[in-house]
Amino acid sequence: MRNAMDAQEVAVGWWPGDPRYEKAAFYAYAHPARDSFASGTLSPAQARWEDGLGEYVLDWDDVCSASDPKAMALDFARSAFSHACAACEWDPTLAASAQGNPPPVV
């Protein structure tokens, strides 16, 4: 929350689906994102870029069927955040937030 709506933003969330993507899924996007953002590979392996949404998705069914659903969802969130920091060439200290070490508030 400390970094939300600042110069850079990564959003990770869940939605039940809609007409554009009819499955429940976790999603992730970055703003502003460079063109290279869409070409990344996120973890877990089931995560993928959806051109029609302009976001990475991880289907809810994949998470529910995992041996450790919480770990899988957290892996997706951390992977998306780390990828955004690298692909968008943001301050590298922001990537530490994904591991629970946010930069100090100034």
PDB file of N, CA and C in Angstrom:
ATOM      1  N   MET A   1       0.819  -1.194   0.000  1.00  0.00           N
ATOM      2  CA  MET A   1       0.000   0.000   0.000  1.00  0.00           C
ATOM      3  C   MET A   1       0.862   1.257   0.000  1.00  0.00           C
ATOM      4  N   ARG A   2       2.047   1.166   0.628  1.00  0.00           N
ATOM      5  CA  ARG A   2       2.888   2.364   0.716  1.00  0.00           C
ATOM      6  C   ARG A   2       3.335   2.840  -0.648  1.00  0.00           C
ATOM      7  N   ASN A   3       3.439   1.943  -1.628  1.00  0.00           N
ATOM      8  CA  ASN A   3       3.927   2.320  -2.945  1.00  0.00           C
ATOM      9  C   ASN A   3       2.806   2.507  -3.956  1.00  0.00           C
ATOM     10  N   ALA A   4       1.555   2.249  -3.589  1.00  0.00           N
ATOM     11  CA  ALA A   4       0.439   2.313  -4.536  1.00  0.00           C
ATOM     12  C   ALA A   4       0.201   3.734  -5.037  1.00  0.00           C
ATOM     13  N   MET A   5      -0.174   3.803  -6.292  1.00  0.00           N
ATOM     14  CA  MET A   5      -0.547   5.047  -6.954  1.00  0.00           C
ATOM     15  C   MET A   5       0.566   6.088  -6.918  1.00  0.00           C
ATOM     16  N   ASP A   6       1.795   5.611  -6.911  1.00  0.00           N
ATOM     17  CA  ASP A   6       2.950   6.493  -6.957  1.00  0.00           C
ATOM     18  C   ASP A   6       3.382   6.585  -8.416  1.00  0.00           C
ATOM     19  N   ALA A   7       4.634   6.865  -8.670  1.00  0.00           N
ATOM     20  CA  ALA A   7       5.138   6.962 -10.037  1.00  0.00           C
ATOM     21  C   ALA A   7       5.067   5.620 -10.749  1.00  0.00           C
ATOM     22  N   GLN A   8       5.171   4.526  -9.992  1.00  0.00           N
ATOM     23  CA  GLN A   8       5.062   3.183 -10.549  1.00  0.00           C
ATOM     24  C   GLN A   8       4.003   2.421  -9.769  1.00  0.00           C
ATOM     25  N   GLU A   9       3.325   1.511 -10.466  1.00  0.00           N
ATOM     26  CA  GLU A   9       2.317   0.713  -9.786  1.00  0.00           C
ATOM     27  C   GLU A   9       2.293  -0.692 -10.357  1.00  0.00           C
ATOM     28  N   VAL A  10       2.195  -1.660  -9.477  1.00  0.00           N
ATOM     29  CA  VAL A  10       1.938  -3.042  -9.853  1.00  0.00           C
ATOM     30  C   VAL A  10       0.638  -3.413  -9.164  1.00  0.00           C
ATOM     31  N   ALA A  11      -0.296  -3.922  -9.933  1.00  0.00           N
ATOM     32  CA  ALA A  11      -1.561  -4.376  -9.361  1.00  0.00           C
ATOM     33  C   ALA A  11      -1.643  -5.889  -9.498  1.00  0.00           C
ATOM     34  N   VAL A  12      -1.961  -6.546  -8.409  1.00  0.00           N
ATOM     35  CA  VAL A  12      -2.195  -7.991  -8.397  1.00  0.00           C
ATOM     36  C   VAL A  12      -3.511  -8.186  -7.663  1.00  0.00           C
ATOM     37  N   GLY A  13      -4.388  -8.951  -8.262  1.00  0.00           N
ATOM     38  CA  GLY A  13      -5.682  -9.149  -7.632  1.00  0.00           C
ATOM     39  C   GLY A  13      -6.374 -10.387  -8.172  1.00  0.00           C
ATOM     40  N   TRP A  14      -7.650 -10.503  -7.820  1.00  0.00           N
ATOM     41  CA  TRP A  14      -8.465 -11.638  -8.234  1.00  0.00           C
ATOM     42  C   TRP A  14      -9.799 -11.109  -8.718  1.00  0.00           C
ATOM     43  N   TRP A  15     -10.350 -11.737  -9.747  1.00  0.00           N
ATOM     44  CA  TRP A  15     -11.708 -11.390 -10.171  1.00  0.00           C
ATOM     45  C   TRP A  15     -12.430 -12.643 -10.642  1.00  0.00           C
ATOM     46  N   PRO A  16     -13.768 -12.616 -10.597  1.00  0.00           N
ATOM     47  CA  PRO A  16     -14.543 -13.821 -10.889  1.00  0.00           C
ATOM     48  C   PRO A  16     -14.732 -14.104 -12.369  1.00  0.00           C
ATOM     49  N   GLY A  17     -14.190 -13.261 -13.231  1.00  0.00           N
ATOM     50  CA  GLY A  17     -14.370 -13.422 -14.667  1.00  0.00           C
ATOM     51  C   GLY A  17     -15.352 -12.395 -15.198  1.00  0.00           C
ATOM     52  N   ASP A  18     -15.321 -12.221 -16.496  1.00  0.00           N
ATOM     53  CA  ASP A  18     -16.235 -11.304 -17.167  1.00  0.00           C
ATOM     54  C   ASP A  18     -16.339 -11.747 -18.623  1.00  0.00           C
ATOM     55  N   PRO A  19     -17.099 -11.058 -19.456  1.00  0.00           N
ATOM     56  CA  PRO A  19     -17.237 -11.506 -20.846  1.00  0.00           C
ATOM     57  C   PRO A  19     -15.914 -11.578 -21.621  1.00  0.00           C
ATOM     58  N   ARG A  20     -14.918 -10.777 -21.249  1.00  0.00           N
ATOM     59  CA  ARG A  20     -13.631 -10.816 -21.955  1.00  0.00           C
ATOM     60  C   ARG A  20     -12.799 -12.034 -21.582  1.00  0.00           C
ATOM     61  N   TYR A  21     -12.945 -12.499 -20.345  1.00  0.00           N
ATOM     62  CA  TYR A  21     -12.212 -13.664 -19.843  1.00  0.00           C
ATOM     63  C   TYR A  21     -13.140 -14.341 -18.850  1.00  0.00           C
ATOM     64  N   GLU A  22     -13.696 -15.444 -19.235  1.00  0.00           N
ATOM     65  CA  GLU A  22     -14.823 -16.023 -18.503  1.00  0.00           C
ATOM     66  C   GLU A  22     -14.442 -16.923 -17.333  1.00  0.00           C
ATOM     67  N   LYS A  23     -13.169 -16.999 -17.022  1.00  0.00           N
ATOM     68  CA  LYS A  23     -12.727 -17.822 -15.896  1.00  0.00           C
ATOM     69  C   LYS A  23     -12.341 -16.927 -14.723  1.00  0.00           C
ATOM     70  N   ALA A  24     -12.543 -17.427 -13.512  1.00  0.00           N
ATOM     71  CA  ALA A  24     -12.004 -16.742 -12.339  1.00  0.00           C
ATOM     72  C   ALA A  24     -10.481 -16.854 -12.389  1.00  0.00           C
ATOM     73  N   ALA A  25      -9.799 -15.780 -12.006  1.00  0.00           N
ATOM     74  CA  ALA A  25      -8.340 -15.780 -12.116  1.00  0.00           C
ATOM     75  C   ALA A  25      -7.719 -14.688 -11.260  1.00  0.00           C
ATOM     76  N   PHE A  26      -6.477 -14.902 -10.920  1.00  0.00           N
ATOM     77  CA  PHE A  26      -5.643 -13.831 -10.401  1.00  0.00           C
ATOM     78  C   PHE A  26      -5.115 -13.069 -11.613  1.00  0.00           C
ATOM     79  N   TYR A  27      -4.860 -11.783 -11.455  1.00  0.00           N
ATOM     80  CA  TYR A  27      -4.331 -10.967 -12.543  1.00  0.00           C
ATOM     81  C   TYR A  27      -3.178 -10.111 -12.022  1.00  0.00           C
ATOM     82  N   ALA A  28      -2.360  -9.633 -12.946  1.00  0.00           N
ATOM     83  CA  ALA A  28      -1.274  -8.721 -12.587  1.00  0.00           C
ATOM     84  C   ALA A  28      -0.966  -7.819 -13.772  1.00  0.00           C
ATOM     85  N   TYR A  29      -0.766  -6.542 -13.472  1.00  0.00           N
ATOM     86  CA  TYR A  29      -0.332  -5.598 -14.493  1.00  0.00           C
ATOM     87  C   TYR A  29       0.547  -4.538 -13.848  1.00  0.00           C
ATOM     88  N   ALA A  30       1.267  -3.815 -14.677  1.00  0.00           N
ATOM     89  CA  ALA A  30       2.116  -2.730 -14.207  1.00  0.00           C
ATOM     90  C   ALA A  30       1.738  -1.460 -14.953  1.00  0.00           C
ATOM     91  N   HIS A  31       1.931  -0.334 -14.273  1.00  0.00           N
ATOM     92  CA  HIS A  31       1.679   0.964 -14.903  1.00  0.00           C
ATOM     93  C   HIS A  31       2.684   1.965 -14.363  1.00  0.00           C
ATOM     94  N   PRO A  32       3.336   2.717 -15.210  1.00  0.00           N
ATOM     95  CA  PRO A  32       3.382   2.534 -16.661  1.00  0.00           C
ATOM     96  C   PRO A  32       4.284   1.345 -16.992  1.00  0.00           C
ATOM     97  N   ALA A  33       3.879   0.578 -17.967  1.00  0.00           N
ATOM     98  CA  ALA A  33       4.653  -0.604 -18.360  1.00  0.00           C
ATOM     99  C   ALA A  33       5.320  -0.378 -19.703  1.00  0.00           C
ATOM    100  N   ARG A  34       6.518  -0.871 -19.829  1.00  0.00           N
ATOM    101  CA  ARG A  34       7.214  -0.838 -21.116  1.00  0.00           C
ATOM    102  C   ARG A  34       6.704  -1.972 -21.991  1.00  0.00           C
ATOM    103  N   ASP A  35       6.956  -1.882 -23.293  1.00  0.00           N
ATOM    104  CA  ASP A  35       6.512  -2.922 -24.223  1.00  0.00           C
ATOM    105  C   ASP A  35       7.051  -4.296 -23.835  1.00  0.00           C
ATOM    106  N   SER A  36       8.231  -4.344 -23.243  1.00  0.00           N
ATOM    107  CA  SER A  36       8.843  -5.623 -22.878  1.00  0.00           C
ATOM    108  C   SER A  36       8.121  -6.313 -21.722  1.00  0.00           C
ATOM    109  N   PHE A  37       7.257  -5.619 -21.028  1.00  0.00           N
ATOM    110  CA  PHE A  37       6.573  -6.206 -19.876  1.00  0.00           C
ATOM    111  C   PHE A  37       5.776  -7.442 -20.277  1.00  0.00           C
ATOM    112  N   ALA A  38       5.111  -7.395 -21.419  1.00  0.00           N
ATOM    113  CA  ALA A  38       4.252  -8.505 -21.856  1.00  0.00           C
ATOM    114  C   ALA A  38       5.035  -9.745 -22.272  1.00  0.00           C
ATOM    115  N   SER A  39       6.312  -9.625 -22.501  1.00  0.00           N
ATOM    116  CA  SER A  39       7.081 -10.766 -22.996  1.00  0.00           C
ATOM    117  C   SER A  39       7.785 -11.549 -21.885  1.00  0.00           C
ATOM    118  N   GLY A  40       7.489 -11.235 -20.647  1.00  0.00           N
ATOM    119  CA  GLY A  40       8.137 -11.925 -19.534  1.00  0.00           C
ATOM    120  C   GLY A  40       7.538 -13.292 -19.256  1.00  0.00           C
ATOM    121  N   THR A  41       8.260 -14.063 -18.475  1.00  0.00           N
ATOM    122  CA  THR A  41       7.781 -15.364 -18.013  1.00  0.00           C
ATOM    123  C   THR A  41       7.641 -15.281 -16.507  1.00  0.00           C
ATOM    124  N   LEU A  42       6.432 -15.456 -16.026  1.00  0.00           N
ATOM    125  CA  LEU A  42       6.166 -15.396 -14.597  1.00  0.00           C
ATOM    126  C   LEU A  42       6.081 -16.795 -14.010  1.00  0.00           C
ATOM    127  N   SER A  43       6.165 -16.839 -12.699  1.00  0.00           N
ATOM    128  CA  SER A  43       5.951 -18.079 -11.968  1.00  0.00           C
ATOM    129  C   SER A  43       4.569 -18.007 -11.339  1.00  0.00           C
ATOM    130  N   PRO A  44       3.939 -19.130 -11.190  1.00  0.00           N
ATOM    131  CA  PRO A  44       4.281 -20.484 -11.598  1.00  0.00           C
ATOM    132  C   PRO A  44       4.115 -20.661 -13.100  1.00  0.00           C
ATOM    133  N   ALA A  45       4.412 -21.845 -13.588  1.00  0.00           N
ATOM    134  CA  ALA A  45       4.388 -22.109 -15.029  1.00  0.00           C
ATOM    135  C   ALA A  45       3.017 -21.869 -15.658  1.00  0.00           C
ATOM    136  N   GLN A  46       1.946 -21.962 -14.883  1.00  0.00           N
ATOM    137  CA  GLN A  46       0.593 -21.768 -15.420  1.00  0.00           C
ATOM    138  C   GLN A  46       0.268 -20.296 -15.665  1.00  0.00           C
ATOM    139  N   ALA A  47       1.052 -19.385 -15.139  1.00  0.00           N
ATOM    140  CA  ALA A  47       0.826 -17.950 -15.358  1.00  0.00           C
ATOM    141  C   ALA A  47       1.159 -17.595 -16.795  1.00  0.00           C
ATOM    142  N   ARG A  48       0.369 -16.708 -17.384  1.00  0.00           N
ATOM    143  CA  ARG A  48       0.601 -16.328 -18.777  1.00  0.00           C
ATOM    144  C   ARG A  48       0.046 -14.935 -19.058  1.00  0.00           C
ATOM    145  N   TRP A  49       0.564 -14.340 -20.122  1.00  0.00           N
ATOM    146  CA  TRP A  49       0.104 -13.037 -20.586  1.00  0.00           C
ATOM    147  C   TRP A  49      -1.140 -13.232 -21.448  1.00  0.00           C
ATOM    148  N   GLU A  50      -2.161 -12.430 -21.217  1.00  0.00           N
ATOM    149  CA  GLU A  50      -3.376 -12.425 -22.028  1.00  0.00           C
ATOM    150  C   GLU A  50      -3.443 -11.102 -22.765  1.00  0.00           C
ATOM    151  N   ASP A  51      -3.195 -11.150 -24.091  1.00  0.00           N
ATOM    152  CA  ASP A  51      -3.208  -9.930 -24.898  1.00  0.00           C
ATOM    153  C   ASP A  51      -4.520  -9.162 -24.786  1.00  0.00           C
ATOM    154  N   GLY A  52      -5.643  -9.879 -24.824  1.00  0.00           N
ATOM    155  CA  GLY A  52      -6.947  -9.224 -24.792  1.00  0.00           C
ATOM    156  C   GLY A  52      -7.207  -8.432 -23.521  1.00  0.00           C
ATOM    157  N   LEU A  53      -6.568  -8.827 -22.445  1.00  0.00           N
ATOM    158  CA  LEU A  53      -6.729  -8.134 -21.170  1.00  0.00           C
ATOM    159  C   LEU A  53      -5.599  -7.151 -20.903  1.00  0.00           C
ATOM    160  N   GLY A  54      -4.459  -7.379 -21.531  1.00  0.00           N
ATOM    161  CA  GLY A  54      -3.289  -6.559 -21.229  1.00  0.00           C
ATOM    162  C   GLY A  54      -2.755  -6.843 -19.833  1.00  0.00           C
ATOM    163  N   GLU A  55      -2.904  -8.102 -19.404  1.00  0.00           N
ATOM    164  CA  GLU A  55      -2.509  -8.502 -18.054  1.00  0.00           C
ATOM    165  C   GLU A  55      -1.996  -9.937 -18.056  1.00  0.00           C
ATOM    166  N   TYR A  56      -1.228 -10.253 -17.032  1.00  0.00           N
ATOM    167  CA  TYR A  56      -0.896 -11.640 -16.758  1.00  0.00           C
ATOM    168  C   TYR A  56      -2.061 -12.244 -15.986  1.00  0.00           C
ATOM    169  N   VAL A  57      -2.330 -13.524 -16.207  1.00  0.00           N
ATOM    170  CA  VAL A  57      -3.381 -14.218 -15.469  1.00  0.00           C
ATOM    171  C   VAL A  57      -2.861 -15.550 -14.941  1.00  0.00           C
ATOM    172  N   LEU A  58      -3.461 -15.967 -13.859  1.00  0.00           N
ATOM    173  CA  LEU A  58      -3.242 -17.288 -13.280  1.00  0.00           C
ATOM    174  C   LEU A  58      -4.631 -17.790 -12.914  1.00  0.00           C
ATOM    175  N   ASP A  59      -5.109 -18.785 -13.634  1.00  0.00           N
ATOM    176  CA  ASP A  59      -6.475 -19.262 -13.451  1.00  0.00           C
ATOM    177  C   ASP A  59      -6.707 -19.796 -12.037  1.00  0.00           C
ATOM    178  N   TRP A  60      -7.862 -19.460 -11.503  1.00  0.00           N
ATOM    179  CA  TRP A  60      -8.269 -19.894 -10.175  1.00  0.00           C
ATOM    180  C   TRP A  60      -8.280 -21.416 -10.062  1.00  0.00           C
ATOM    181  N   ASP A  61      -8.726 -22.085 -11.119  1.00  0.00           N
ATOM    182  CA  ASP A  61      -8.749 -23.554 -11.090  1.00  0.00           C
ATOM    183  C   ASP A  61      -7.351 -24.135 -10.900  1.00  0.00           C
ATOM    184  N   ASP A  62      -6.347 -23.511 -11.514  1.00  0.00           N
ATOM    185  CA  ASP A  62      -4.967 -23.976 -11.339  1.00  0.00           C
ATOM    186  C   ASP A  62      -4.512 -23.802  -9.895  1.00  0.00           C
ATOM    187  N   VAL A  63      -4.887 -22.674  -9.305  1.00  0.00           N
ATOM    188  CA  VAL A  63      -4.499 -22.416  -7.918  1.00  0.00           C
ATOM    189  C   VAL A  63      -5.192 -23.413  -6.988  1.00  0.00           C
ATOM    190  N   CYS A  64      -6.482 -23.609  -7.189  1.00  0.00           N
ATOM    191  CA  CYS A  64      -7.244 -24.521  -6.315  1.00  0.00           C
ATOM    192  C   CYS A  64      -6.760 -25.961  -6.396  1.00  0.00           C
ATOM    193  N   SER A  65      -6.245 -26.363  -7.550  1.00  0.00           N
ATOM    194  CA  SER A  65      -5.793 -27.745  -7.704  1.00  0.00           C
ATOM    195  C   SER A  65      -4.329 -27.948  -7.305  1.00  0.00           C
ATOM    196  N   ALA A  66      -3.643 -26.882  -6.927  1.00  0.00           N
ATOM    197  CA  ALA A  66      -2.236 -26.986  -6.519  1.00  0.00           C
ATOM    198  C   ALA A  66      -2.126 -27.653  -5.153  1.00  0.00           C
ATOM    199  N   SER A  67      -0.989 -28.283  -4.900  1.00  0.00           N
ATOM    200  CA  SER A  67      -0.779 -28.909  -3.595  1.00  0.00           C
ATOM    201  C   SER A  67      -0.713 -27.863  -2.480  1.00  0.00           C
ATOM    202  N   ASP A  68      -0.286 -26.641  -2.809  1.00  0.00           N
ATOM    203  CA  ASP A  68      -0.253 -25.545  -1.839  1.00  0.00           C
ATOM    204  C   ASP A  68      -0.789 -24.287  -2.525  1.00  0.00           C
ATOM    205  N   PRO A  69      -2.110 -24.103  -2.565  1.00  0.00           N
ATOM    206  CA  PRO A  69      -2.699 -22.960  -3.272  1.00  0.00           C
ATOM    207  C   PRO A  69      -2.178 -21.608  -2.801  1.00  0.00           C
ATOM    208  N   LYS A  70      -2.016 -21.445  -1.502  1.00  0.00           N
ATOM    209  CA  LYS A  70      -1.532 -20.162  -0.985  1.00  0.00           C
ATOM    210  C   LYS A  70      -0.136 -19.858  -1.519  1.00  0.00           C
ATOM    211  N   ALA A  71       0.736 -20.844  -1.508  1.00  0.00           N
ATOM    212  CA  ALA A  71       2.097 -20.648  -2.007  1.00  0.00           C
ATOM    213  C   ALA A  71       2.086 -20.322  -3.503  1.00  0.00           C
ATOM    214  N   MET A  72       1.202 -20.973  -4.253  1.00  0.00           N
ATOM    215  CA  MET A  72       1.138 -20.715  -5.687  1.00  0.00           C
ATOM    216  C   MET A  72       0.677 -19.280  -5.970  1.00  0.00           C
ATOM    217  N   ALA A  73      -0.344 -18.832  -5.269  1.00  0.00           N
ATOM    218  CA  ALA A  73      -0.836 -17.470  -5.466  1.00  0.00           C
ATOM    219  C   ALA A  73       0.219 -16.445  -5.060  1.00  0.00           C
ATOM    220  N   LEU A  74       0.899 -16.696  -3.963  1.00  0.00           N
ATOM    221  CA  LEU A  74       1.950 -15.788  -3.508  1.00  0.00           C
ATOM    222  C   LEU A  74       3.125 -15.772  -4.479  1.00  0.00           C
ATOM    223  N   ASP A  75       3.466 -16.920  -5.028  1.00  0.00           N
ATOM    224  CA  ASP A  75       4.527 -17.000  -6.034  1.00  0.00           C
ATOM    225  C   ASP A  75       4.180 -16.137  -7.246  1.00  0.00           C
ATOM    226  N   PHE A  76       2.931 -16.204  -7.685  1.00  0.00           N
ATOM    227  CA  PHE A  76       2.477 -15.380  -8.812  1.00  0.00           C
ATOM    228  C   PHE A  76       2.619 -13.892  -8.493  1.00  0.00           C
ATOM    229  N   ALA A  77       2.151 -13.486  -7.327  1.00  0.00           N
ATOM    230  CA  ALA A  77       2.218 -12.076  -6.950  1.00  0.00           C
ATOM    231  C   ALA A  77       3.657 -11.577  -6.874  1.00  0.00           C
ATOM    232  N   ARG A  78       4.509 -12.341  -6.219  1.00  0.00           N
ATOM    233  CA  ARG A  78       5.917 -11.935  -6.098  1.00  0.00           C
ATOM    234  C   ARG A  78       6.611 -11.918  -7.458  1.00  0.00           C
ATOM    235  N   SER A  79       6.310 -12.898  -8.291  1.00  0.00           N
ATOM    236  CA  SER A  79       6.913 -12.971  -9.611  1.00  0.00           C
ATOM    237  C   SER A  79       6.495 -11.767 -10.463  1.00  0.00           C
ATOM    238  N   ALA A  80       5.214 -11.418 -10.416  1.00  0.00           N
ATOM    239  CA  ALA A  80       4.718 -10.271 -11.191  1.00  0.00           C
ATOM    240  C   ALA A  80       5.378  -8.980 -10.731  1.00  0.00           C
ATOM    241  N   PHE A  81       5.505  -8.813  -9.429  1.00  0.00           N
ATOM    242  CA  PHE A  81       6.116  -7.603  -8.892  1.00  0.00           C
ATOM    243  C   PHE A  81       7.590  -7.506  -9.279  1.00  0.00           C
ATOM    244  N   SER A  82       8.309  -8.601  -9.114  1.00  0.00           N
ATOM    245  CA  SER A  82       9.736  -8.608  -9.469  1.00  0.00           C
ATOM    246  C   SER A  82       9.931  -8.372 -10.963  1.00  0.00           C
ATOM    247  N   HIS A  83       9.084  -9.003 -11.779  1.00  0.00           N
ATOM    248  CA  HIS A  83       9.173  -8.807 -13.228  1.00  0.00           C
ATOM    249  C   HIS A  83       8.902  -7.352 -13.604  1.00  0.00           C
ATOM    250  N   ALA A  84       7.902  -6.747 -12.993  1.00  0.00           N
ATOM    251  CA  ALA A  84       7.594  -5.349 -13.291  1.00  0.00           C
ATOM    252  C   ALA A  84       8.771  -4.446 -12.955  1.00  0.00           C
ATOM    253  N   CYS A  85       9.378  -4.665 -11.804  1.00  0.00           N
ATOM    254  CA  CYS A  85      10.529  -3.840 -11.411  1.00  0.00           C
ATOM    255  C   CYS A  85      11.669  -3.962 -12.416  1.00  0.00           C
ATOM    256  N   ALA A  86      11.932  -5.182 -12.890  1.00  0.00           N
ATOM    257  CA  ALA A  86      13.031  -5.398 -13.838  1.00  0.00           C
ATOM    258  C   ALA A  86      12.664  -4.899 -15.241  1.00  0.00           C
ATOM    259  N   ALA A  87      11.511  -5.317 -15.757  1.00  0.00           N
ATOM    260  CA  ALA A  87      11.137  -4.982 -17.136  1.00  0.00           C
ATOM    261  C   ALA A  87      10.901  -3.488 -17.326  1.00  0.00           C
ATOM    262  N   CYS A  88      10.371  -2.837 -16.315  1.00  0.00           N
ATOM    263  CA  CYS A  88      10.067  -1.408 -16.420  1.00  0.00           C
ATOM    264  C   CYS A  88      11.231  -0.532 -15.970  1.00  0.00           C
ATOM    265  N   GLU A  89      12.325  -1.193 -15.549  1.00  0.00           N
ATOM    266  CA  GLU A  89      13.537  -0.497 -15.108  1.00  0.00           C
ATOM    267  C   GLU A  89      13.251   0.493 -13.991  1.00  0.00           C
ATOM    268  N   TRP A  90      12.475   0.036 -13.018  1.00  0.00           N
ATOM    269  CA  TRP A  90      12.174   0.858 -11.856  1.00  0.00           C
ATOM    270  C   TRP A  90      13.287   0.730 -10.835  1.00  0.00           C
ATOM    271  N   ASP A  91      13.252   1.549  -9.842  1.00  0.00           N
ATOM    272  CA  ASP A  91      14.241   1.536  -8.769  1.00  0.00           C
ATOM    273  C   ASP A  91      14.368   0.111  -8.229  1.00  0.00           C
ATOM    274  N   PRO A  92      15.559  -0.496  -8.307  1.00  0.00           N
ATOM    275  CA  PRO A  92      15.719  -1.884  -7.871  1.00  0.00           C
ATOM    276  C   PRO A  92      15.379  -2.127  -6.398  1.00  0.00           C
ATOM    277  N   THR A  93      15.415  -1.091  -5.582  1.00  0.00           N
ATOM    278  CA  THR A  93      15.074  -1.305  -4.178  1.00  0.00           C
ATOM    279  C   THR A  93      13.590  -1.637  -4.006  1.00  0.00           C
ATOM    280  N   LEU A  94      12.754  -1.298  -4.994  1.00  0.00           N
ATOM    281  CA  LEU A  94      11.339  -1.654  -4.912  1.00  0.00           C
ATOM    282  C   LEU A  94      11.141  -3.162  -4.960  1.00  0.00           C
ATOM    283  N   ALA A  95      11.995  -3.866  -5.683  1.00  0.00           N
ATOM    284  CA  ALA A  95      11.858  -5.323  -5.789  1.00  0.00           C
ATOM    285  C   ALA A  95      11.964  -5.992  -4.421  1.00  0.00           C
ATOM    286  N   ALA A  96      12.664  -5.374  -3.494  1.00  0.00           N
ATOM    287  CA  ALA A  96      12.782  -5.936  -2.143  1.00  0.00           C
ATOM    288  C   ALA A  96      11.421  -5.965  -1.437  1.00  0.00           C
ATOM    289  N   SER A  97      10.483  -5.149  -1.883  1.00  0.00           N
ATOM    290  CA  SER A  97       9.144  -5.152  -1.284  1.00  0.00           C
ATOM    291  C   SER A  97       8.474  -6.505  -1.444  1.00  0.00           C
ATOM    292  N   ALA A  98       8.758  -7.205  -2.526  1.00  0.00           N
ATOM    293  CA  ALA A  98       8.166  -8.516  -2.766  1.00  0.00           C
ATOM    294  C   ALA A  98       8.633  -9.542  -1.744  1.00  0.00           C
ATOM    295  N   GLN A  99       9.747  -9.270  -1.099  1.00  0.00           N
ATOM    296  CA  GLN A  99      10.272 -10.189  -0.086  1.00  0.00           C
ATOM    297  C   GLN A  99      10.040  -9.644   1.324  1.00  0.00           C
ATOM    298  N   GLY A 100       9.203  -8.608   1.434  1.00  0.00           N
ATOM    299  CA  GLY A 100       8.863  -8.070   2.753  1.00  0.00           C
ATOM    300  C   GLY A 100       9.826  -7.022   3.264  1.00  0.00           C
ATOM    301  N   ASN A 101      10.629  -6.432   2.389  1.00  0.00           N
ATOM    302  CA  ASN A 101      11.586  -5.409   2.779  1.00  0.00           C
ATOM    303  C   ASN A 101      11.347  -4.128   1.982  1.00  0.00           C
ATOM    304  N   PRO A 102      10.259  -3.406   2.238  1.00  0.00           N
ATOM    305  CA  PRO A 102       9.976  -2.202   1.454  1.00  0.00           C
ATOM    306  C   PRO A 102      10.996  -1.099   1.726  1.00  0.00           C
ATOM    307  N   PRO A 103      11.195  -0.233   0.739  1.00  0.00           N
ATOM    308  CA  PRO A 103      12.108   0.885   0.973  1.00  0.00           C
ATOM    309  C   PRO A 103      11.529   1.830   2.016  1.00  0.00           C
ATOM    310  N   PRO A 104      12.377   2.594   2.668  1.00  0.00           N
ATOM    311  CA  PRO A 104      11.867   3.506   3.703  1.00  0.00           C
ATOM    312  C   PRO A 104      11.007   4.611   3.095  1.00  0.00           C
ATOM    313  N   VAL A 105      10.063   5.084   3.875  1.00  0.00           N
ATOM    314  CA  VAL A 105       9.235   6.205   3.464  1.00  0.00           C
ATOM    315  C   VAL A 105      10.033   7.476   3.739  1.00  0.00           C
ATOM    316  N   VAL A 106      10.106   8.322   2.719  1.00  0.00           N
ATOM    317  CA  VAL A 106      10.864   9.578   2.905  1.00  0.00           C
ATOM    318  C   VAL A 106       9.942  10.764   2.886  1.00  0.00           C
TER     319      VAL A 106
END
